[in-house]
Amino acid sequence: MIKKIQLKNIASYDEVGIELDNLKKINFIYGSNGSGKTTLSNQIASSNNLGNSNCNISWENNEKLQTLIYNKQFRKDNFESATIEGVFTIGSATQEELKVIEQKQRELQELKEEGIKKKGSFEKIENDIAKLHKEAEEDFWESIYKFYEPNFKEAFRGFQYKKTFKEKLLQEFDKNIENVLTLDELTKNSSIIFGEVPVHIQKLIIPNYKDLINIQDNKIFSKKIVGKSDIDISDLILKLNINDWVNEGRSHLTDSTTCPFCQNETISTKFRKNLEDYFDESFLKDTQSIDSLHGKYKEFSTSLTSYFEKIIKDETNNKNSKLNLETFSINFKLLKEIFEQNILLITKKIKEPSKVIRLNSFNDTLQELISIISETNIEIINHNKIVANYKESRANLVNNIWTYIVKEHNDIIKRFSKKIHNFGQGVTSLNLQIKEKRKDYSNLNEEIKLLTKNVTSVQPAVDSINNTLKQFGFLSFSIIASSKQPKHYELQRENGESAQSTLSEGEITFITFLYFMQLVKGSQIEDEVSQERVLIVDDPISSLDSTVLFVVSTLLKGVIHNIKLNVGNVKQLIVLTHNVYFHKEISYSNGRESNSNINSYWILRKNKNITNIQFYDSKNPISTSYELLWSELKNRDKTSNTSTQNVMRRIIENYFKILGKFKDDELIEKFPTVENQEICRSLLCWINDGSHCLTDDLFIELQYDSTEKYLEVFEQIFELTNHKSHYDMMMQD
């Protein structure tokens, strides 16, 4: 069964087009001439053609049925050649054979229904799987993707949609790799690889600081540097502990004998000699050594300090720096302070050689700085390896990130994977069952085709069409088996001449429809007689008089009746018409059936040369002034007798005289009694002469003081003209 039709970009259908959704078993589409009905039926017919993007049809359960379409193209395809292709129907079967076929068809229907149930179960599982996937997508996205996105967004490239991200997780989960890096390692590598394309970095040079260590460890700083002890003045100097003061004072002596401190004449030649002997060569050598160490210490410490300052400056401006700048700067500041303190200590030693000093050790601090440089160089080496193999390193990092994530969230991925696996087993089982049902269905269908093939013939269709033609007064031609081509028909006049090119428009329209109705029951292909089908009927009453209009509607009502009872091969009907009366007749329901799940109604309209469609669900939108007349008649107790008579006259005028083209005498002569003929004549007189017969109307009304007699005659008019079903339809509550 067709569930949805979409049509666009053709004729009066624009690029938006129309959509007929929620089509039911029986569908009525009303549209005035030129509104796009024929385009719709033609496009449905051609929707099977490859490349036809104008029309798209969706089928229930994706089960495509045979589509039979009655429209102008059907007439052109079947009645413009010399012969007409035969229609195979079941006509020569015995009652027993028919029962066997019917039983097999019931079994086939049961198999189909079982298959549909299995397919429904299959679709339910698929829906459950889809729901599970959707929930997993949301869960994985919120708990995993968003958590790792800030650092690993580049690793997720190509998987930045919920569905693709979930699928990638499952793919990586199946790999089950054991060795994974830590989150810190992955984050650090990501900062290198996922930023700008990394460039080669020079390693930091570890400076030589052995000379500074040697100076720091020199024992001279712990030595008391004093003069010779066997000199006359040595006892006094040592006793007063003025070695450094005396040594300092020597620099103030001049050639004069006057003491620069007390200004007395105390500087004798002997005193000068004692001073020179006291501060002998050994003393001079030691003090000179301290002076030298002082200079070297300043030189080496300044050089090392400058190097470290350069490192700090360069790495501060280096966006790719691997140096722990903060820790390095703290230790450098501490080292610099130690150097400054030691220089002051050495300076003090120079001034006071006899003092013992101990230089502050910079070993730990300097070693910390060297360690930081070494660690930095290790990172630089790793960085440069990445640079040398950037593509490979990037791919490895991405793989490592996915591996880490899967291992970290193994539990929730495993639970989801297990549920999917369990569902998959159910799907596999149902697939096998559906496959078996399809096989059984195919075998039984072939058996039915063989049974029907043995009892099918093209002759029953000929007999049925000719009987209908005779029944409704088409006596001047008939359809016969072709003498020129087997299993084909010809149209023939009573005198034996071909009627193919001489039929009137009404005759060719009627027989075309009768031929179509035989196709509804059978097929032009012998083994497709029992095939299920969908009917599309487009304005079948064009060029037909009122009598034939009701024949057509009656035949289609039979199809509708069978569809409602789920009898026969026709599973769906779509009727398109511009005729209000035909629409009303064909869509008539006896009022005892609920049509909400069976019927649907649509109206095609053209506005500014663009076709659009409106859906009315199960409510029939065709309500005319004619229908309102019947409504007024049903509520006659609220109006006067004269109004009721006038309503009946207008109904007769619309239905019999305008639509049906009945003559007055034809209607009057249907009544056997004079009394009823007189009442009928009074109704018709008002129609013909208007106000000129008003007096007669009043006379009749006075003679029959109740409208009941009028109503009786009114009903008999429909009954005697074989249109009682229309009366019943319009008078129903």
XYZ file of C-alpha atoms in Angstrom:
733
model
C 0.000 0.000 0.000
C 1.203 3.508 -0.817
C 1.869 5.534 2.343
C 3.156 8.781 0.855
C 3.385 10.538 -2.519
C 5.638 13.537 -3.165
C 5.382 15.502 -6.417
C 7.332 18.601 -7.486
C 9.018 20.449 -10.351
C 6.565 19.494 -13.083
C 3.631 21.242 -14.786
C 1.828 23.345 -12.136
C 3.775 21.749 -9.269
C 6.609 24.046 -8.149
C 9.909 23.184 -6.466
C 8.134 22.830 -3.105
C 5.455 20.627 -4.621
C 2.859 18.660 -2.686
C 2.946 15.760 -0.289
C 0.143 13.259 0.266
C 1.077 11.695 3.577
C -0.845 9.146 5.656
C -2.668 7.725 2.651
C -5.241 5.138 3.691
C -6.888 2.177 1.972
C -9.464 4.398 0.237
C -8.552 7.935 -0.818
C -10.662 10.585 -2.555
C -8.971 13.545 -4.228
C -11.209 16.309 -5.548
C -9.897 18.950 -7.920
C -11.374 21.149 -10.603
C -10.286 20.816 -14.221
C -6.694 21.960 -14.684
C -5.798 21.619 -11.011
C -3.150 18.936 -11.681
C -4.982 15.610 -11.259
C -3.810 14.076 -14.543
C -0.237 15.205 -13.921
C -0.419 13.472 -10.545
C -1.725 10.179 -11.985
C 0.778 10.264 -14.885
C 3.683 10.843 -12.534
C 2.592 8.001 -10.265
C 2.570 5.796 -13.375
C 6.080 6.902 -14.353
C 7.548 6.879 -10.832
C 9.179 3.516 -11.596
C 11.271 5.049 -14.367
C 14.904 5.625 -13.536
C 15.762 9.287 -13.368
C 12.224 10.437 -12.543
C 12.983 12.713 -9.620
C 9.656 14.556 -9.872
C 7.627 11.884 -8.099
C 8.597 9.876 -5.049
C 6.406 7.095 -3.642
C 6.825 5.499 -0.209
C 5.327 2.040 0.294
C 4.060 0.461 3.499
C 6.627 -1.998 4.873
C 8.673 -1.118 1.748
C 6.503 -3.649 -0.099
C 5.869 -2.381 -3.614
C 2.616 -3.543 -5.223
C 1.452 -3.566 -8.830
C -0.095 -0.191 -9.723
C -3.066 -0.003 -12.117
C -3.847 3.518 -13.297
C -6.966 4.577 -15.172
C -6.566 7.903 -16.964
C -6.325 9.297 -20.489
C -2.976 7.596 -20.970
C -4.570 4.226 -20.146
C -7.057 4.697 -22.978
C -4.269 5.742 -25.342
C -2.109 2.749 -24.392
C -4.876 0.155 -24.749
C -7.439 1.371 -27.313
C -5.533 3.131 -30.086
C -4.290 -0.022 -31.827
C -6.294 -2.373 -34.037
C -6.437 -5.023 -31.317
C -6.712 -4.863 -27.548
C -4.579 -7.021 -25.303
C -6.577 -9.777 -23.622
C -7.288 -9.867 -19.897
C -6.794 -13.159 -18.103
C -9.358 -13.843 -15.381
C -10.437 -16.957 -13.526
C -13.473 -18.045 -15.475
C -13.392 -21.754 -16.339
C -12.711 -23.130 -12.883
C -15.005 -25.562 -11.082
C -16.287 -24.753 -7.608
C -13.818 -27.238 -6.172
C -10.919 -25.627 -8.054
C -12.013 -22.184 -6.910
C -12.159 -23.382 -3.303
C -8.620 -24.748 -3.573
C -7.371 -21.465 -5.035
C -9.219 -19.445 -2.399
C -7.794 -21.640 0.371
C -4.289 -21.234 -1.016
C -4.811 -17.478 -1.268
C -5.955 -17.386 2.369
C -2.851 -19.345 3.343
C -0.777 -16.918 1.282
C -2.398 -13.989 3.070
C -1.709 -15.632 6.435
C 1.924 -16.117 5.451
C 2.090 -12.499 4.406
C 0.578 -11.353 7.705
C 3.007 -13.559 9.637
C 5.828 -12.104 7.586
C 4.602 -8.585 8.330
C 4.486 -9.429 12.052
C 8.013 -10.799 11.886
C 9.074 -7.717 10.006
C 7.316 -5.608 12.637
C 9.261 -7.407 15.364
C 12.410 -6.923 13.332
C 11.683 -3.213 12.955
C 10.962 -2.943 16.694
C 14.339 -4.460 17.482
C 15.922 -2.130 14.947
C 14.146 0.795 16.618
C 15.375 -0.405 20.021
C 18.889 -0.680 18.609
C 18.584 2.796 17.092
C 17.362 4.138 20.453
C 20.249 2.426 22.242
C 22.694 3.904 19.743
C 21.150 7.341 20.229
C 21.426 7.099 24.012
C 25.027 5.898 23.715
C 25.841 8.746 21.354
C 24.539 11.266 23.894
C 26.279 9.540 26.810
C 29.639 9.172 25.045
C 29.460 12.735 23.784
C 28.708 14.294 27.155
C 30.937 12.141 29.371
C 33.873 11.489 27.038
C 34.077 13.858 24.092
C 33.432 17.067 25.994
C 35.804 16.039 28.799
C 38.767 15.412 26.489
C 37.986 17.938 23.782
C 40.037 20.846 25.251
C 43.301 18.873 24.967
C 42.543 16.279 22.304
C 40.289 18.076 19.846
C 42.752 17.453 17.020
C 42.669 13.714 17.720
C 38.883 13.839 17.315
C 39.068 15.472 13.887
C 36.813 13.536 11.518
C 34.788 12.247 14.465
C 33.284 15.505 15.704
C 29.709 14.308 15.350
C 27.975 12.208 17.966
C 27.408 9.256 15.661
C 30.913 9.119 14.184
C 32.489 9.609 17.620
C 30.539 6.649 18.999
C 31.475 4.473 16.014
C 35.159 5.339 16.446
C 35.030 4.400 20.135
C 33.539 0.999 19.274
C 36.123 0.467 16.550
C 38.980 1.208 18.964
C 37.318 -0.898 21.669
C 37.525 -3.959 19.424
C 41.314 -3.529 19.023
C 41.907 -4.256 22.732
C 45.443 -2.781 22.942
C 47.092 -3.202 26.349
C 49.919 -0.649 26.458
C 48.769 2.923 26.918
C 50.451 6.215 27.799
C 49.415 8.283 30.802
C 47.096 11.246 30.500
C 49.947 13.638 31.375
C 52.149 12.186 28.653
C 49.370 12.430 26.106
C 48.549 15.990 27.117
C 52.208 17.041 26.878
C 52.652 15.420 23.461
C 49.407 16.974 22.283
C 50.656 20.440 23.129
C 53.615 19.790 20.817
C 52.018 17.977 17.928
C 48.530 19.488 17.830
C 49.707 23.100 17.938
C 51.592 24.710 15.117
C 53.763 22.397 13.075
C 56.762 21.913 15.400
C 60.235 23.136 14.388
C 63.681 21.878 15.366
C 64.973 23.253 18.708
C 68.650 23.636 19.688
C 69.695 21.937 22.896
C 70.890 24.079 25.807
C 74.644 23.956 26.490
C 75.685 22.791 29.944
C 78.380 25.251 31.091
C 81.785 24.262 32.535
C 81.877 25.259 36.189
C 84.842 23.218 37.438
C 87.073 26.298 37.854
C 84.513 27.858 40.167
C 84.319 24.647 42.168
C 88.116 24.598 42.452
C 88.185 28.186 43.709
C 85.375 27.477 46.134
C 87.261 24.476 47.517
C 90.704 26.197 47.705
C 92.167 25.703 51.196
C 93.816 29.097 51.230
C 90.537 30.637 52.393
C 90.756 28.628 55.607
C 94.443 29.547 56.171
C 95.548 32.294 58.582
C 97.998 34.305 56.536
C 100.435 36.068 58.909
C 104.126 37.188 58.953
C 107.213 35.305 60.220
C 107.146 34.470 63.894
C 110.901 34.822 64.599
C 111.037 38.556 63.985
C 111.347 41.042 66.864
C 107.989 42.597 66.242
C 106.181 39.329 65.622
C 105.372 38.649 69.267
C 103.798 42.044 69.690
C 101.795 41.785 66.425
C 100.550 38.348 67.282
C 99.825 39.260 70.865
C 97.785 42.278 69.814
C 96.326 40.351 66.833
C 97.028 43.283 64.576
C 98.571 41.406 61.692
C 96.057 42.656 59.158
C 96.156 46.209 60.580
C 99.914 46.340 60.326
C 99.828 44.897 56.841
C 97.264 47.511 55.843
C 99.398 50.245 57.444
C 102.386 49.360 55.306
C 100.666 50.793 52.333
C 100.582 54.183 54.057
C 104.354 54.375 54.805
C 106.455 56.897 52.945
C 110.194 57.565 52.848
C 109.749 59.794 55.894
C 110.558 58.610 59.442
C 107.260 60.053 60.649
C 104.565 57.528 61.499
C 101.445 58.152 59.354
C 99.259 57.278 62.328
C 100.835 58.838 65.480
C 102.950 61.427 63.634
C 106.000 60.624 65.813
C 109.442 59.914 64.524
C 109.195 56.168 65.008
C 109.808 54.813 61.525
C 113.436 53.825 61.728
C 115.459 51.826 59.263
C 115.411 48.888 61.626
C 111.636 49.067 61.927
C 111.295 49.072 58.182
C 113.610 46.060 58.044
C 111.536 44.214 60.679
C 108.340 44.881 58.719
C 109.839 43.579 55.506
C 111.184 40.513 57.264
C 107.848 39.889 59.004
C 105.786 40.084 55.795
C 108.078 37.790 53.939
C 107.845 36.155 50.536
C 105.482 33.413 51.759
C 103.040 36.010 53.019
C 103.209 37.895 49.762
C 102.665 34.741 47.769
C 99.537 33.827 49.731
C 98.004 37.279 49.499
C 98.726 37.432 45.805
C 97.062 34.046 45.407
C 93.952 35.352 47.147
C 93.946 38.393 44.878
C 94.180 36.109 41.864
C 91.402 33.826 43.103
C 89.254 36.860 43.740
C 89.627 38.027 40.158
C 89.011 34.621 38.684
C 85.978 34.012 40.884
C 84.435 37.267 39.732
C 85.257 36.455 36.118
C 83.916 32.884 36.193
C 80.809 33.714 38.209
C 80.009 36.690 35.982
C 80.399 34.544 32.859
C 78.162 31.817 34.273
C 75.620 34.366 35.464
C 75.537 36.012 32.048
C 74.976 32.649 30.361
C 72.103 31.773 32.646
C 70.591 35.235 32.149
C 70.751 34.713 28.398
C 68.998 31.350 28.745
C 66.212 32.970 30.763
C 65.832 35.792 28.255
C 65.847 33.494 25.209
C 63.469 30.940 26.696
C 61.089 33.647 27.872
C 60.688 34.719 24.240
C 60.606 31.160 22.913
C 56.991 29.928 22.556
C 58.297 26.398 22.002
C 60.456 26.461 25.138
C 60.733 23.230 27.087
C 62.485 24.893 30.046
C 60.809 25.029 33.426
C 61.399 28.741 33.479
C 59.946 29.422 36.892
C 62.043 26.843 38.745
C 65.098 27.744 36.727
C 64.725 31.466 37.524
C 64.327 30.818 41.250
C 67.484 28.722 41.391
C 69.382 31.206 39.249
C 68.491 34.041 41.605
C 69.726 31.967 44.527
C 72.983 31.142 42.705
C 73.571 34.778 41.892
C 73.169 35.723 45.545
C 75.687 33.034 46.559
C 78.193 34.366 44.038
C 77.795 37.911 45.349
C 78.212 36.774 48.961
C 81.348 34.775 48.135
C 82.909 37.704 46.299
C 82.398 39.814 49.409
C 83.981 37.085 51.541
C 87.034 36.857 49.280
C 87.329 40.647 49.312
C 87.311 40.509 53.080
C 90.022 37.842 53.001
C 92.139 40.125 50.870
C 91.804 42.884 53.422
C 92.249 40.585 56.377
C 94.488 37.697 55.279
C 94.751 36.396 58.816
C 90.996 35.798 58.949
C 89.663 32.346 58.143
C 86.687 32.401 55.744
C 84.389 29.711 54.360
C 82.834 30.360 50.983
C 79.122 29.530 50.631
C 78.661 26.373 48.592
C 76.777 26.815 45.340
C 77.038 23.133 44.438
C 73.423 22.143 45.136
C 71.956 25.218 43.510
C 74.156 24.985 40.453
C 73.510 21.265 40.199
C 69.749 21.948 40.267
C 70.172 24.381 37.383
C 72.235 21.859 35.451
C 69.590 19.183 36.125
C 66.864 21.467 34.804
C 68.916 22.055 31.661
C 69.484 18.312 31.277
C 65.770 17.558 31.640
C 65.009 20.304 29.155
C 67.457 18.802 26.697
C 65.760 15.409 27.029
C 62.446 17.033 26.110
C 64.134 18.866 23.257
C 65.533 15.577 21.973
C 62.045 14.028 22.079
C 60.605 17.123 20.455
C 63.157 16.980 17.660
C 62.372 13.311 17.108
C 58.752 14.315 16.628
C 59.825 17.033 14.205
C 61.900 14.547 12.245
C 58.922 12.122 12.031
C 56.018 14.528 12.375
C 53.357 12.616 10.404
C 54.196 9.332 12.059
C 54.352 10.953 15.492
C 50.986 12.624 14.973
C 49.372 9.357 13.874
C 50.884 7.527 16.854
C 49.651 10.196 19.243
C 46.115 10.043 17.847
C 46.115 6.256 18.207
C 47.485 6.495 21.740
C 44.787 9.006 22.714
C 41.970 6.778 21.433
C 43.537 3.764 23.137
C 43.753 5.643 26.425
C 40.144 6.864 26.223
C 38.806 3.392 25.421
C 40.747 1.836 28.307
C 39.710 4.594 30.690
C 36.003 4.166 29.813
C 36.079 0.454 29.160
C 33.101 -0.365 31.404
C 30.440 1.807 29.746
C 31.624 0.919 26.235
C 31.622 -2.769 27.141
C 28.059 -2.578 28.518
C 26.840 -0.908 25.345
C 28.700 -3.369 23.123
C 27.177 -6.305 25.000
C 23.640 -4.940 24.587
C 24.211 -4.439 20.866
C 25.557 -7.981 20.609
C 22.453 -9.382 22.318
C 20.187 -7.392 20.016
C 22.251 -8.588 17.073
C 21.504 -12.195 17.963
C 17.784 -11.361 17.940
C 18.138 -9.661 14.570
C 19.964 -12.683 13.147
C 17.260 -15.030 14.407
C 14.459 -12.880 12.991
C 16.275 -12.528 9.686
C 16.387 -16.302 9.370
C 12.678 -16.550 10.217
C 11.783 -13.807 7.731
C 13.892 -15.513 5.086
C 12.013 -18.766 5.692
C 8.643 -16.983 5.502
C 9.653 -15.337 2.234
C 10.685 -18.698 0.852
C 7.365 -20.271 1.924
C 5.486 -17.288 0.496
C 7.323 -17.504 -2.817
C 6.692 -21.245 -3.113
C 2.992 -20.901 -2.278
C 2.630 -17.938 -4.629
C 4.119 -19.974 -7.468
C 1.710 -22.786 -6.627
C -1.244 -20.369 -6.804
C 0.026 -18.997 -10.117
C 0.152 -22.519 -11.494
C -3.355 -23.299 -10.210
C -4.820 -20.079 -11.626
C -2.949 -20.503 -14.894
C -4.732 -23.795 -15.441
C -8.171 -22.164 -15.090
C -7.613 -18.644 -16.481
C -8.824 -17.400 -19.833
C -9.319 -14.165 -21.755
C -12.910 -15.086 -22.711
C -14.634 -14.394 -19.342
C -13.571 -10.747 -19.580
C -15.250 -10.529 -23.028
C -18.476 -12.004 -21.686
C -18.522 -9.729 -18.639
C -17.897 -6.548 -20.663
C -20.555 -7.403 -23.256
C -23.142 -8.216 -20.581
C -22.568 -4.818 -18.965
C -22.794 -3.048 -22.346
C -26.139 -4.703 -23.116
C -27.477 -4.083 -19.624
C -27.020 -0.337 -20.034
C -28.177 0.001 -23.620
C -24.916 -0.086 -25.562
C -26.182 -2.431 -28.271
C -24.472 -1.101 -31.382
C -21.063 -2.636 -30.660
C -19.403 -5.346 -28.619
C -15.954 -6.654 -27.732
C -14.892 -9.988 -29.232
C -11.875 -12.274 -29.262
C -9.533 -11.166 -32.042
C -9.269 -13.344 -35.125
C -5.993 -11.664 -36.052
C -4.002 -12.085 -32.873
C -4.387 -14.745 -30.169
C -5.358 -13.599 -26.664
C -6.377 -10.171 -27.944
C -9.722 -8.385 -28.422
C -11.385 -6.285 -31.099
C -14.329 -3.868 -31.046
C -17.016 -4.842 -33.549
C -20.292 -3.364 -34.818
C -23.468 -5.430 -35.165
C -22.830 -5.794 -38.896
C -19.373 -7.244 -38.276
C -17.420 -4.087 -39.107
C -14.651 -2.813 -36.845
C -15.893 -0.249 -34.330
C -12.442 0.843 -33.207
C -12.477 4.219 -34.972
C -16.208 4.964 -35.007
C -17.155 4.899 -31.332
C -18.447 8.076 -29.729
C -16.496 9.733 -26.944
C -18.930 8.391 -24.359
C -18.825 4.860 -25.788
C -15.040 4.645 -25.885
C -14.818 6.095 -22.359
C -17.297 3.556 -21.003
C -15.771 0.467 -22.621
C -12.285 1.636 -21.633
C -13.425 1.746 -18.023
C -15.106 -1.676 -18.281
C -11.866 -3.074 -19.702
C -9.975 -1.477 -16.815
C -12.363 -3.110 -14.322
C -11.550 -6.488 -15.859
C -7.864 -5.749 -15.338
C -8.737 -5.032 -11.711
C -9.910 -8.640 -11.412
C -7.297 -10.168 -13.707
C -4.168 -9.299 -15.658
C -2.766 -9.021 -19.160
C -0.101 -11.463 -17.968
C -1.454 -14.924 -17.247
C 0.488 -15.724 -14.080
C -0.173 -12.311 -12.470
C -3.937 -12.761 -12.090
C -3.726 -13.161 -8.306
C -1.135 -10.424 -7.749
C -1.995 -7.749 -5.167
C -2.448 -4.256 -6.574
C -3.196 -0.581 -6.006
C -5.758 1.263 -8.176
C -5.455 4.899 -9.267
C -8.658 6.104 -10.986
C -8.520 9.563 -12.594
C -11.892 11.076 -13.653
C -13.544 7.948 -15.111
C -16.877 9.722 -15.857
C -15.657 12.259 -18.422
C -17.999 12.335 -21.471
C -20.466 9.960 -19.757
C -24.160 10.638 -19.192
C -25.706 10.382 -15.763
C -26.808 6.766 -16.146
C -23.329 5.539 -16.948
C -21.924 7.795 -14.219
C -23.852 5.791 -11.661
C -22.766 2.516 -13.285
C -19.139 3.568 -12.902
C -19.697 4.621 -9.302
C -21.464 1.321 -8.565
C -18.574 -0.715 -10.001
C -16.054 1.257 -7.960
C -18.217 0.921 -4.860
C -17.893 -2.827 -5.297
C -14.112 -2.434 -5.256
C -14.354 -0.216 -2.150
C -16.575 -2.786 -0.435
C -14.045 -5.562 -1.071
C -11.166 -3.388 0.151
C -13.021 -2.724 3.392
C -13.613 -6.460 3.839
C -10.010 -7.219 2.809
C -11.339 -9.443 0.020
C -9.637 -9.769 -3.361
C -6.355 -8.499 -4.727
C -7.011 -4.750 -4.594
C -5.449 -3.350 -1.423
C -5.809 0.386 -2.004
C -7.829 2.807 -4.128
C -7.076 6.429 -5.012
C -9.882 8.238 -6.876
C -9.341 11.641 -8.517
C -12.343 13.569 -9.878
C -13.608 17.041 -10.714
C -17.293 16.030 -10.563
C -18.955 16.929 -7.266
C -21.843 14.504 -7.763
C -19.593 11.618 -8.690
C -17.395 12.423 -5.694
C -20.438 12.384 -3.434
C -21.754 9.168 -4.959
C -18.464 7.269 -4.849
C -17.604 8.391 -1.308
C -21.033 7.454 0.070
C -20.978 5.436 3.282
C -24.026 3.672 4.668
C -23.447 5.286 8.054
C -22.920 2.006 9.866
C -19.211 1.876 9.078
C -16.447 3.869 10.681
C -14.270 5.319 7.935
C -11.710 7.058 10.120
C -9.095 4.357 9.534
C -10.081 3.570 5.943
C -11.009 6.779 4.084
C -9.065 9.979 3.558
C -10.053 13.119 1.641
C -7.989 15.717 -0.208
C -8.646 18.771 -2.370
C -6.267 19.904 -5.122
C -6.330 23.636 -5.847
C -4.409 25.866 -8.200
C -3.500 29.332 -6.958
C -1.498 31.667 -9.214
C -0.791 28.680 -11.485
C 0.739 26.717 -8.591
C -0.933 23.500 -7.435
C -1.301 22.855 -3.727
C -3.208 20.272 -1.742
C -5.220 20.283 1.472
C -5.783 17.239 3.662
C -9.134 16.692 5.404
C -8.341 13.334 7.009
C -11.533 11.233 7.279
C -13.916 14.206 6.975
C -15.475 14.601 3.522
C -14.934 18.253 2.500
C -17.385 18.204 -0.436
C -20.487 19.876 0.922
C -22.564 21.633 -1.762
C -25.762 23.631 -1.950
C -27.297 20.433 -3.295
C -26.277 18.633 -0.118
C -27.692 21.476 1.960
C -31.068 21.001 0.225
C -31.142 17.420 1.442
C -30.174 18.579 4.908
C -33.126 20.988 4.880
C -35.419 18.185 3.737
C -34.276 15.962 6.599
C -35.109 18.802 9.009
C -38.495 19.585 7.392
C -40.292 19.686 10.736
C -38.699 23.094 11.239
C -39.996 24.593 7.944
C -43.353 25.197 6.259
C -45.019 22.750 3.888
C -44.456 25.108 0.964
C -40.725 25.354 1.750
C -40.473 21.572 1.940
C -42.170 21.184 -1.460
C -39.842 23.761 -2.993
C -36.814 21.937 -1.567
C -37.971 18.675 -3.173
C -38.511 20.433 -6.514
C -35.010 21.911 -6.468
C -33.489 18.498 -5.667
C -35.326 16.921 -8.613
C -34.218 19.780 -10.851
C -30.560 19.375 -9.897
C -30.393 15.616 -9.862
C -32.690 14.427 -12.642
C -33.176 17.326 -15.024
C -29.718 18.969 -15.009
C -27.413 16.082 -14.136
C -29.528 13.131 -15.256
C -31.179 14.804 -18.278
C -34.512 13.042 -17.624
C -37.556 14.435 -19.430
C -40.701 15.291 -17.481
C -42.832 12.607 -19.106
C -40.189 9.967 -18.393
C -40.456 10.708 -14.693
C -44.269 11.054 -14.606
C -44.867 7.824 -16.521
C -42.914 5.894 -13.926
C -45.926 6.212 -11.571
C -48.793 3.709 -12.012
C -51.508 5.835 -10.319
C -53.014 9.091 -11.562
C -52.834 10.618 -8.105
C -49.097 10.151 -7.837
C -48.608 11.279 -11.420
C -50.437 14.503 -10.544
C -48.220 15.148 -7.531
C -45.120 14.420 -9.606
C -46.382 16.763 -12.326
C -46.916 19.547 -9.791
C -43.324 19.230 -8.634
C -42.020 19.315 -12.203
C -44.358 22.155 -13.199
C -42.803 24.487 -10.667
C -39.369 23.636 -12.006
C -40.370 24.371 -15.595
C -42.565 27.414 -15.161
C -41.487 28.961 -11.910
C -44.082 31.309 -10.396
C -46.604 30.660 -13.193
C -47.594 27.411 -11.517
C -47.699 28.766 -7.997
C -51.519 28.547 -7.905
C -51.435 24.907 -8.919
C -48.885 24.261 -6.202
C -51.151 25.817 -3.621
C -54.077 23.808 -4.913
C -52.148 20.617 -4.643
C -50.963 21.530 -1.183
C -54.506 22.271 -0.083
C -55.759 19.068 -1.634
C -53.061 17.118 0.206
C -52.878 18.904 3.515
C -49.818 16.935 4.546
C -46.362 16.889 2.973
C -46.148 13.168 3.597
C -47.737 12.384 0.229
C -45.221 14.618 -1.500
C -42.407 12.884 0.329
C -43.773 9.507 -0.693
C -43.873 10.501 -4.366
C -40.473 12.172 -4.054
C -38.936 8.937 -2.747
C -40.695 6.879 -5.443
C -39.153 9.053 -8.169
C -35.716 7.817 -7.058
C -36.905 4.269 -6.571
C -38.647 3.992 -9.962
C -35.609 5.430 -11.772
C -33.249 2.970 -10.051
C -31.573 5.709 -7.991
C -32.889 4.655 -4.601
C -29.327 4.207 -3.302
C -28.726 7.907 -3.904
C -31.882 8.791 -1.976
C -30.818 6.549 0.914
C -27.348 8.055 0.916
C -28.600 11.636 1.076
C -31.318 10.947 3.664
C -29.074 9.138 6.111
C -28.446 10.786 9.479
